Short mmCIF file of the C-alpha atoms (twelve columns), coordinates in Angstrom:
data_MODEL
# 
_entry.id   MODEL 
# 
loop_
_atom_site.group_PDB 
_atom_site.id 
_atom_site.type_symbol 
_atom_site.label_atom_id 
_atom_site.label_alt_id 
_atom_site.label_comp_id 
_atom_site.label_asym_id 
_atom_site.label_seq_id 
_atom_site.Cartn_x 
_atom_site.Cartn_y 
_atom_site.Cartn_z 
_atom_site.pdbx_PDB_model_num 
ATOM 1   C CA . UNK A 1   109.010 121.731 -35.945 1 
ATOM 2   C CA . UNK A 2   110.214 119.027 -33.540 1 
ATOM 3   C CA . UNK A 3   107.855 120.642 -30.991 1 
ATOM 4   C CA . UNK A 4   104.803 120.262 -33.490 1 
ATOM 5   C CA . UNK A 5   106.051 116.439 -33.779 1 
ATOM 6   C CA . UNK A 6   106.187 116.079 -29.649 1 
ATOM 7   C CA . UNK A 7   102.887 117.803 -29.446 1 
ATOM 8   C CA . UNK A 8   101.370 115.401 -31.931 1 
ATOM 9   C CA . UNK A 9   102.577 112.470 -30.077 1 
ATOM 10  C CA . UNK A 10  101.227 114.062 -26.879 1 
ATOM 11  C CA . UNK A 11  97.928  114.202 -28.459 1 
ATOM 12  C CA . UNK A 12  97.722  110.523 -29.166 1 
ATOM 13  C CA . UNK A 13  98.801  109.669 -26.033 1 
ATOM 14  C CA . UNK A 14  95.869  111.289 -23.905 1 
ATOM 15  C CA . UNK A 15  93.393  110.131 -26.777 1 
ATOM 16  C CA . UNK A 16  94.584  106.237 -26.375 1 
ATOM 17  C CA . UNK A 17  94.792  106.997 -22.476 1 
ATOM 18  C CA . UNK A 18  91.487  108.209 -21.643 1 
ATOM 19  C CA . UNK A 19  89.585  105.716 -24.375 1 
ATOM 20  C CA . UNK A 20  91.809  102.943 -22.305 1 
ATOM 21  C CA . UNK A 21  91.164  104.489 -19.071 1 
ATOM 22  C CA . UNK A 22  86.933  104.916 -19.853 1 
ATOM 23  C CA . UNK A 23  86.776  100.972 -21.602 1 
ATOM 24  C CA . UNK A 24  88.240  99.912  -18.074 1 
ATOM 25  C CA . UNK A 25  85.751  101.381 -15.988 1 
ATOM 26  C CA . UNK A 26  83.006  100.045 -18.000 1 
ATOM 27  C CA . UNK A 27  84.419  96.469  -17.320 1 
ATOM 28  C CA . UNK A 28  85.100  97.484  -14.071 1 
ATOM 29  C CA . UNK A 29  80.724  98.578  -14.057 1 
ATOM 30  C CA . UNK A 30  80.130  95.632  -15.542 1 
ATOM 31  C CA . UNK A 31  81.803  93.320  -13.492 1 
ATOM 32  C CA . UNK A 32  80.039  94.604  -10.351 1 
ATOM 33  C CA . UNK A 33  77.040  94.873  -11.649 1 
ATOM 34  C CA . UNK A 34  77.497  90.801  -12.507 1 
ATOM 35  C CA . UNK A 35  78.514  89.945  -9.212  1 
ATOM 36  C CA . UNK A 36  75.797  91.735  -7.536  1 
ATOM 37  C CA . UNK A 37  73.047  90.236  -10.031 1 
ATOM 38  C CA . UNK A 38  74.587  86.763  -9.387  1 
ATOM 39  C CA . UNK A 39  74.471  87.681  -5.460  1 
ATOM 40  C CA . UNK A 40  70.899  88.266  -5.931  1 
ATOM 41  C CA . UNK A 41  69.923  85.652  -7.155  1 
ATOM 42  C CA . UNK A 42  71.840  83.340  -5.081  1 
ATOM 43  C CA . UNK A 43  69.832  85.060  -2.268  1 
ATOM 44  C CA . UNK A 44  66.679  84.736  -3.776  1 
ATOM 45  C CA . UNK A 45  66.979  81.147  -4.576  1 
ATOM 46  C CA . UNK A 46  67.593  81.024  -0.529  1 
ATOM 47  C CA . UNK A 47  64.700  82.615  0.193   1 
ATOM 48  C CA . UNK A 48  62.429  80.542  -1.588  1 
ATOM 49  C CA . UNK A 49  64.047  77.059  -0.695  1 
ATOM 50  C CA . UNK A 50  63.265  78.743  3.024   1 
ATOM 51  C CA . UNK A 51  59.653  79.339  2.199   1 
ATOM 52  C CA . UNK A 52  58.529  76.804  -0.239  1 
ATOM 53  C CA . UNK A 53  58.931  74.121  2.527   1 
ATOM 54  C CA . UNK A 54  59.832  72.085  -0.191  1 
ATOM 55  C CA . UNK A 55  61.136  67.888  0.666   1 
ATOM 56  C CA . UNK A 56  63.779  66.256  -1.454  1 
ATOM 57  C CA . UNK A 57  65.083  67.255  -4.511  1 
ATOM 58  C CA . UNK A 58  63.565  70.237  -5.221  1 
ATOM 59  C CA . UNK A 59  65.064  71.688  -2.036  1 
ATOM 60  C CA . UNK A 60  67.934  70.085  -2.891  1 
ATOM 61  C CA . UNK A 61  68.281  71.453  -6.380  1 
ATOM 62  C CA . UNK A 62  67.777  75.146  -4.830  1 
ATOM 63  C CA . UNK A 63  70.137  74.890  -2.273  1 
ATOM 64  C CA . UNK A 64  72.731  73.503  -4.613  1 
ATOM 65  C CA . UNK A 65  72.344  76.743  -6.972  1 
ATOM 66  C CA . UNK A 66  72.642  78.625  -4.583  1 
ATOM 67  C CA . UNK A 67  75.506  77.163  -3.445  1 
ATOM 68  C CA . UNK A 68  76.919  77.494  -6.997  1 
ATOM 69  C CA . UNK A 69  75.737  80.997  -7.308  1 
ATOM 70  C CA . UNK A 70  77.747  82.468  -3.962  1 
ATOM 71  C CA . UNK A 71  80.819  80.365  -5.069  1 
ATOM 72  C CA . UNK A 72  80.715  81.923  -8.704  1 
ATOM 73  C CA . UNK A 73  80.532  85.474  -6.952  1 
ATOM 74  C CA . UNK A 74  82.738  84.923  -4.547  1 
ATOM 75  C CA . UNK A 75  85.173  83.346  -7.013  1 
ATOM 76  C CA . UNK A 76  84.866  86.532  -8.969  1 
ATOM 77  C CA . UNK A 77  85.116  88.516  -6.879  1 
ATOM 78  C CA . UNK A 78  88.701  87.241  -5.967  1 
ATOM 79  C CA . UNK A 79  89.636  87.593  -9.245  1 
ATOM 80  C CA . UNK A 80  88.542  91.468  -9.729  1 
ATOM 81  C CA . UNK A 81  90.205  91.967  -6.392  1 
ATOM 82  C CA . UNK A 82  93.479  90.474  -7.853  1 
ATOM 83  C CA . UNK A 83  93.300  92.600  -10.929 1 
ATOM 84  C CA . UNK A 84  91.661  95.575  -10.030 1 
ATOM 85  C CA . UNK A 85  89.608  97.491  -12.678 1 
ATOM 86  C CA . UNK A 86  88.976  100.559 -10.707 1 
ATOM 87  C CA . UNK A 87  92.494  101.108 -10.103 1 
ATOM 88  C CA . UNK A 88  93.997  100.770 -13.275 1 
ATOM 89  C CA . UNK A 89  91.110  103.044 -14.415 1 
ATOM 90  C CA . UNK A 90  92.460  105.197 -12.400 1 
ATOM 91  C CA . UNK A 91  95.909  104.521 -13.576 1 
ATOM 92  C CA . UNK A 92  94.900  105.677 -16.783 1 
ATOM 93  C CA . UNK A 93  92.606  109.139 -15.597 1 
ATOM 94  C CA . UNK A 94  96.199  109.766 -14.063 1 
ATOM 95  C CA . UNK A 95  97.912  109.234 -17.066 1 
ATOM 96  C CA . UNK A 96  95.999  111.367 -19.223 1 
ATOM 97  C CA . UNK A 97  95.704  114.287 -16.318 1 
ATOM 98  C CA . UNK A 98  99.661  114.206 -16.706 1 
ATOM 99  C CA . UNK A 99  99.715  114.434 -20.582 1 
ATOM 100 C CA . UNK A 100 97.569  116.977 -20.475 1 
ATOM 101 C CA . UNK A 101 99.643  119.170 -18.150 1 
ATOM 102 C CA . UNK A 102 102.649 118.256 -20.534 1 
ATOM 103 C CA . UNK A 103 100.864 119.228 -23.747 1 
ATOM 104 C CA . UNK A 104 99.751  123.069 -22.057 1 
ATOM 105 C CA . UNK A 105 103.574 123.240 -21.448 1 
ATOM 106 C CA . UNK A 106 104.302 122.090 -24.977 1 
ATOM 107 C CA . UNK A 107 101.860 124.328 -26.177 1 
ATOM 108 C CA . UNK A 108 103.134 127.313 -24.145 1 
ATOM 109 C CA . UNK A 109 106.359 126.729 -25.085 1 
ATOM 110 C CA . UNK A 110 105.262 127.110 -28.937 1 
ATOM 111 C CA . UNK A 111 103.190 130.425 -27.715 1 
ATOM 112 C CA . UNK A 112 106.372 132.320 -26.201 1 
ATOM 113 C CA . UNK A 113 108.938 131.174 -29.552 1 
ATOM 114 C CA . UNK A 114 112.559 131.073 -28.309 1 
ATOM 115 C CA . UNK A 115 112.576 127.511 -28.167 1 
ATOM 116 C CA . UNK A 116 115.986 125.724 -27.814 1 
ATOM 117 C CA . UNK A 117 117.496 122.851 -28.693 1 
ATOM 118 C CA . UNK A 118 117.596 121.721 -24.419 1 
ATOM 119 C CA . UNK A 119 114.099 122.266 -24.671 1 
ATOM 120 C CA . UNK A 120 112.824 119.961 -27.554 1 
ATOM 121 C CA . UNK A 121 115.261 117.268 -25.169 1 
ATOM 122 C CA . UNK A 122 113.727 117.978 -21.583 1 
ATOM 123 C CA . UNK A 123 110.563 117.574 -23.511 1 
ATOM 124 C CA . UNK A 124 111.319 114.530 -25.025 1 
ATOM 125 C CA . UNK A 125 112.442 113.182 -21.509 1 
ATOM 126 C CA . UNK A 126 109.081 114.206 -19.912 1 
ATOM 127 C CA . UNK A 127 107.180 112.244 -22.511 1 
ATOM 128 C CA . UNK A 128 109.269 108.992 -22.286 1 
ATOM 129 C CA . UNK A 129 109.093 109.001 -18.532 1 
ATOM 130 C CA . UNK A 130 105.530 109.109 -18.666 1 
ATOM 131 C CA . UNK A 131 105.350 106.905 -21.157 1 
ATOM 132 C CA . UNK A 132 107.774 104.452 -19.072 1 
ATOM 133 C CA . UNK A 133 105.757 105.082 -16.046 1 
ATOM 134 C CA . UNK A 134 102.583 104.670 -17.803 1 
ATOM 135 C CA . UNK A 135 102.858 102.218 -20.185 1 
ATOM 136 C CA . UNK A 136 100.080 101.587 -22.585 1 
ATOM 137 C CA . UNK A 137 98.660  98.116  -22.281 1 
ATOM 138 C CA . UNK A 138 98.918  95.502  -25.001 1 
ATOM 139 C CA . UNK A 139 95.488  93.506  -23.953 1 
# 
């Protein structure tokens, strides 16, 4: 029974670990995909304070969003390299690859019967290390 219990817990675990690790990479999409839209633009902006041949303050205005543009990207683009989406996306694929190999051994071990009591325990270890080495995030 206390097998059935781990098993269940198991479960959860990959569930809340792959939905955590596939919400990451689409931030991690997203994020990129801002930059390189904001990037864009910036360039474009360039580009056409370069060929309008534009006096005063219209070239003026363009060159100062531009400006603003590269030192938005650039800004975030410190910050995702700080925090790192793609990596703790892959933190998470990792986790759940490892829960997954722990609930076939679970399950196995509920296949061939003769369970014992240092069993349920090494089991019980394997699922708190994991869960100690891959904790699940509160934000």
């Amino acid at each position: 029974m206390q097998l059935y219990a781990i098993l269940d817990s198991v479960s959860d675990r990959i569930e809340m670990h792959k939905n955590l690790g596939e919400q990451r990479q689409n931030w991690n999409n997203l994020l990129l995909n801002n930059i390189n839209m904001i990037t864009l633009t910036a360039t474009t902006l360039t580009g056409v304070a370069a060929a309008s041949g534009a006096i005063g303050a219209p070239l003026l205005a363009l060159k100062i969003s531009s400006t603003l543009l590269f030192s938005a990207a650039t800004s975030m683009l410190l910050i995702m390299n700080k925090i790192q989406p793609s990596q703790l996306a892959e933190e998470q694929r990792c986790a759940t690859r490892l829960f997954k190999q722990l609930r076939s051994q679970i399950e196995n071990r509920i296949a061939f019967g003769n369970q014992t009591e240092q069993d349920v325990k090494n089991l019980i270890e394997k699922v708190l290390a994991l869960d100690k080495a891959y904790p699940l995030p509160l934000l």
